[in-house]
Amino acid sequence: MASTKSQDAIALLKEDHRKVEELFKQFESAKGDGRKETLATQICLELSVHAAIEEEIFYPACEGKVEEDLLKESYVEHDAAKIMIAEIAAGAGSGDEFFDAKVKVLQEEIEHHVEEEEKRLEGLFSQARKADLDMDALGEQLAARKEELLESYKATGIPKPELKTMEDVSV
Ligand SMILES: [Fe+2]
Ligand SMILES: [Fe+2]
């Protein structure tokens, strides 16, 4: 949805986090396979776009300005989540008996990751806030890219995830 209000980068990313938390909550109380599939698909879409804009724009801007280890862990956590997201997106509607369990595990992974980003004082966002970053300019870039990706993923589906920290996994 086009939006005219401009947000600083951290406000935008936190709003994405709240939206996905709400979707997970709705999934927990959803009844019926159809409703669950719709919600799971939306969760996968929102998270895929969010991870992409962080990796394309926000994380690179943090490079050299936040603890390197923390940033590296963020990329690895994204990759782990992308694998689960691909699994859930592919399994929606297939009657997978582990479908709900996979969504639950993804929720727990995301909760942990969001905590690492939002933790007071030492979290990634806190560290970025203390650094010399133009959060308004970054916010504009994030918003523009988010809109573009949402449209494209809605039209053609979520693309195969690009893993940044792992070789393509096949088991
Ligand atoms: Fe995030
Ligand atoms: Fe993230």
mmCIF file of C-alpha atoms and ligand atoms in Angstrom:
data_model
loop_
_atom_site.group_PDB
_atom_site.id
_atom_site.type_symbol
_atom_site.label_atom_id
_atom_site.label_comp_id
_atom_site.label_asym_id
_atom_site.label_seq_id
_atom_site.Cartn_x
_atom_site.Cartn_y
_atom_site.Cartn_z
ATOM 1 C CA MET A 1 0.000 0.000 0.000
ATOM 2 C CA ALA A 2 1.428 3.363 -0.946
ATOM 3 C CA SER A 3 2.142 5.512 2.023
ATOM 4 C CA THR A 4 2.968 9.182 2.103
ATOM 5 C CA LYS A 5 4.109 9.375 5.707
ATOM 6 C CA SER A 6 7.842 9.097 6.035
ATOM 7 C CA GLN A 7 9.286 7.078 8.852
ATOM 8 C CA ASP A 8 12.753 6.764 10.154
ATOM 9 C CA ALA A 9 14.417 3.438 9.406
ATOM 10 C CA ILE A 10 14.082 1.949 12.875
ATOM 11 C CA ALA A 11 10.437 2.979 13.230
ATOM 12 C CA LEU A 12 9.669 1.309 9.904
ATOM 13 C CA LEU A 13 11.476 -1.930 10.786
ATOM 14 C CA LYS A 14 9.852 -2.064 14.235
ATOM 15 C CA GLU A 15 6.434 -1.580 12.664
ATOM 16 C CA ASP A 16 7.137 -4.578 10.427
ATOM 17 C CA HIS A 17 8.053 -6.606 13.528
ATOM 18 C CA ARG A 18 4.774 -5.681 15.262
ATOM 19 C CA LYS A 19 2.777 -6.583 12.155
ATOM 20 C CA VAL A 20 4.321 -10.044 11.925
ATOM 21 C CA GLU A 21 3.866 -10.650 15.660
ATOM 22 C CA GLU A 22 0.194 -9.850 15.218
ATOM 23 C CA LEU A 23 -0.075 -12.261 12.273
ATOM 24 C CA PHE A 24 1.569 -15.042 14.311
ATOM 25 C CA LYS A 25 -0.912 -14.355 17.110
ATOM 26 C CA GLN A 26 -3.799 -14.599 14.663
ATOM 27 C CA PHE A 27 -2.359 -17.854 13.328
ATOM 28 C CA GLU A 28 -2.286 -19.308 16.855
ATOM 29 C CA SER A 29 -6.020 -18.775 17.313
ATOM 30 C CA ALA A 30 -7.037 -19.389 13.690
ATOM 31 C CA LYS A 31 -9.489 -22.171 13.003
ATOM 32 C CA GLY A 32 -9.588 -24.104 9.778
ATOM 33 C CA ASP A 33 -6.893 -24.997 7.276
ATOM 34 C CA GLY A 34 -7.878 -22.293 4.784
ATOM 35 C CA ARG A 35 -7.524 -19.466 7.294
ATOM 36 C CA LYS A 36 -4.234 -20.863 8.591
ATOM 37 C CA GLU A 37 -2.815 -21.163 5.088
ATOM 38 C CA THR A 38 -3.768 -17.588 4.267
ATOM 39 C CA LEU A 39 -2.132 -16.306 7.436
ATOM 40 C CA ALA A 40 0.988 -18.442 6.992
ATOM 41 C CA THR A 41 1.359 -17.237 3.421
ATOM 42 C CA GLN A 42 1.048 -13.637 4.572
ATOM 43 C CA ILE A 43 3.619 -14.202 7.324
ATOM 44 C CA CYS A 44 6.041 -15.657 4.767
ATOM 45 C CA LEU A 45 5.502 -12.719 2.417
ATOM 46 C CA GLU A 46 5.969 -10.051 5.089
ATOM 47 C CA LEU A 47 9.052 -11.729 6.534
ATOM 48 C CA SER A 48 10.652 -12.279 3.129
ATOM 49 C CA VAL A 49 10.259 -8.612 2.216
ATOM 50 C CA HIS A 50 11.451 -7.504 5.652
ATOM 51 C CA ALA A 51 14.561 -9.693 5.544
ATOM 52 C CA ALA A 52 15.338 -8.496 2.022
ATOM 53 C CA ILE A 53 15.162 -4.784 2.835
ATOM 54 C CA GLU A 54 17.236 -5.253 5.971
ATOM 55 C CA GLU A 55 19.870 -7.171 4.032
ATOM 56 C CA GLU A 56 19.891 -4.860 1.027
ATOM 57 C CA ILE A 57 19.761 -1.544 2.853
ATOM 58 C CA PHE A 58 19.828 -1.515 6.644
ATOM 59 C CA TYR A 59 22.443 -4.115 7.545
ATOM 60 C CA PRO A 60 24.992 -2.805 4.997
ATOM 61 C CA ALA A 61 24.494 0.687 6.453
ATOM 62 C CA CYS A 62 25.298 -0.769 9.893
ATOM 63 C CA GLU A 63 28.530 -2.321 8.650
ATOM 64 C CA GLY A 64 31.464 -0.987 10.657
ATOM 65 C CA LYS A 65 29.142 0.892 13.029
ATOM 66 C CA VAL A 66 27.782 -1.953 15.162
ATOM 67 C CA GLU A 67 29.373 -5.044 16.728
ATOM 68 C CA GLU A 68 30.507 -7.242 13.870
ATOM 69 C CA ASP A 69 29.537 -10.490 15.619
ATOM 70 C CA LEU A 70 25.999 -9.314 16.180
ATOM 71 C CA LEU A 71 25.598 -8.341 12.545
ATOM 72 C CA LYS A 72 26.963 -11.687 11.387
ATOM 73 C CA GLU A 73 24.531 -13.536 13.659
ATOM 74 C CA SER A 74 21.711 -11.487 12.180
ATOM 75 C CA TYR A 75 22.556 -12.690 8.678
ATOM 76 C CA VAL A 76 22.737 -16.302 9.856
ATOM 77 C CA GLU A 77 19.411 -15.990 11.688
ATOM 78 C CA HIS A 78 17.863 -14.583 8.525
ATOM 79 C CA ASP A 79 19.153 -17.529 6.501
ATOM 80 C CA ALA A 80 17.798 -20.035 9.026
ATOM 81 C CA ALA A 81 14.426 -18.284 8.911
ATOM 82 C CA LYS A 82 14.452 -18.189 5.089
ATOM 83 C CA ILE A 83 14.828 -21.955 4.961
ATOM 84 C CA MET A 84 11.854 -22.381 7.291
ATOM 85 C CA ILE A 85 9.857 -19.779 5.358
ATOM 86 C CA ALA A 86 10.497 -21.609 2.072
ATOM 87 C CA GLU A 87 9.413 -24.848 3.719
ATOM 88 C CA ILE A 88 6.197 -23.305 5.057
ATOM 89 C CA ALA A 89 5.383 -21.442 1.846
ATOM 90 C CA ALA A 90 5.810 -24.636 -0.164
ATOM 91 C CA GLY A 91 3.810 -26.707 2.344
ATOM 92 C CA ALA A 92 0.780 -24.438 2.688
ATOM 93 C CA GLY A 93 -2.242 -26.401 1.591
ATOM 94 C CA SER A 94 -0.427 -29.707 1.239
ATOM 95 C CA GLY A 95 -1.814 -31.216 4.425
ATOM 96 C CA ASP A 96 1.642 -31.446 6.027
ATOM 97 C CA GLU A 97 1.092 -32.809 9.534
ATOM 98 C CA PHE A 98 4.043 -30.699 10.742
ATOM 99 C CA PHE A 99 2.717 -27.462 9.200
ATOM 100 C CA ASP A 100 1.520 -25.849 12.460
ATOM 101 C CA ALA A 101 4.699 -26.950 14.241
ATOM 102 C CA LYS A 102 6.846 -25.344 11.540
ATOM 103 C CA VAL A 103 4.958 -22.053 11.842
ATOM 104 C CA LYS A 104 5.421 -22.211 15.624
ATOM 105 C CA VAL A 105 9.159 -22.816 15.341
ATOM 106 C CA LEU A 106 9.463 -19.976 12.821
ATOM 107 C CA GLN A 107 7.606 -17.738 15.289
ATOM 108 C CA GLU A 108 10.085 -18.634 18.035
ATOM 109 C CA GLU A 109 13.053 -18.014 15.736
ATOM 110 C CA ILE A 110 11.661 -14.631 14.756
ATOM 111 C CA GLU A 111 10.924 -13.680 18.375
ATOM 112 C CA HIS A 112 14.544 -14.364 19.235
ATOM 113 C CA HIS A 113 15.823 -12.445 16.219
ATOM 114 C CA VAL A 114 13.573 -9.438 16.876
ATOM 115 C CA GLU A 115 14.802 -9.393 20.471
ATOM 116 C CA GLU A 116 18.405 -9.250 19.222
ATOM 117 C CA GLU A 117 17.502 -6.308 16.996
ATOM 118 C CA GLU A 118 15.379 -4.394 19.493
ATOM 119 C CA LYS A 119 17.099 -5.154 22.807
ATOM 120 C CA ARG A 120 17.679 -1.968 24.765
ATOM 121 C CA LEU A 121 21.242 -0.675 24.920
ATOM 122 C CA GLU A 122 23.100 -3.479 23.199
ATOM 123 C CA GLY A 123 20.605 -4.510 20.485
ATOM 124 C CA LEU A 124 21.379 -3.916 16.819
ATOM 125 C CA PHE A 125 18.944 -1.006 16.507
ATOM 126 C CA SER A 126 20.268 0.639 19.673
ATOM 127 C CA GLN A 127 23.805 0.386 18.395
ATOM 128 C CA ALA A 128 22.758 1.728 15.008
ATOM 129 C CA ARG A 129 20.900 4.589 16.660
ATOM 130 C CA LYS A 130 24.082 5.630 18.452
ATOM 131 C CA ALA A 131 26.073 5.538 15.219
ATOM 132 C CA ASP A 132 26.154 8.284 12.706
ATOM 133 C CA LEU A 133 23.468 7.011 10.331
ATOM 134 C CA ASP A 134 20.914 9.085 8.473
ATOM 135 C CA MET A 135 17.831 7.225 9.686
ATOM 136 C CA ASP A 136 15.426 9.419 7.708
ATOM 137 C CA ALA A 137 17.194 8.793 4.415
ATOM 138 C CA LEU A 138 17.463 5.086 5.203
ATOM 139 C CA GLY A 139 13.778 5.036 6.113
ATOM 140 C CA GLU A 140 12.880 6.440 2.710
ATOM 141 C CA GLN A 141 15.024 3.859 0.937
ATOM 142 C CA LEU A 142 13.530 1.033 2.997
ATOM 143 C CA ALA A 143 9.966 2.197 2.348
ATOM 144 C CA ALA A 144 10.511 2.492 -1.402
ATOM 145 C CA ARG A 145 12.153 -0.926 -1.701
ATOM 146 C CA LYS A 146 9.531 -2.504 0.540
ATOM 147 C CA GLU A 147 6.732 -1.277 -1.682
ATOM 148 C CA GLU A 148 8.515 -2.532 -4.779
ATOM 149 C CA LEU A 149 9.211 -5.990 -3.338
ATOM 150 C CA LEU A 150 5.717 -6.406 -1.875
ATOM 151 C CA GLU A 151 4.216 -5.791 -5.291
ATOM 152 C CA SER A 152 6.603 -8.110 -7.029
ATOM 153 C CA TYR A 153 6.288 -10.969 -4.494
ATOM 154 C CA LYS A 154 2.509 -10.642 -4.495
ATOM 155 C CA ALA A 155 2.469 -10.865 -8.278
ATOM 156 C CA THR A 156 4.936 -13.689 -8.791
ATOM 157 C CA GLY A 157 5.252 -15.360 -5.403
ATOM 158 C CA ILE A 158 8.122 -15.357 -2.950
ATOM 159 C CA PRO A 159 11.317 -16.120 -4.868
ATOM 160 C CA LYS A 160 13.656 -18.913 -3.862
ATOM 161 C CA PRO A 161 15.609 -17.546 -0.902
ATOM 162 C CA GLU A 162 19.110 -16.269 -1.448
ATOM 163 C CA LEU A 163 21.244 -17.491 1.409
ATOM 164 C CA LYS A 164 24.037 -15.140 2.387
ATOM 165 C CA THR A 165 25.849 -17.268 4.933
ATOM 166 C CA MET A 166 25.293 -20.866 3.829
ATOM 167 C CA GLU A 167 25.742 -22.906 0.724
ATOM 168 C CA ASP A 168 22.436 -24.047 -0.731
ATOM 169 C CA VAL A 169 21.299 -26.696 1.661
ATOM 170 C CA SER A 170 20.030 -29.982 0.487
ATOM 171 C CA VAL A 171 19.413 -32.883 2.790
HETATM 172 FE FE FE B 1 13.967 -7.020 11.611
HETATM 173 FE FE FE B 2 16.490 -8.968 10.868
#
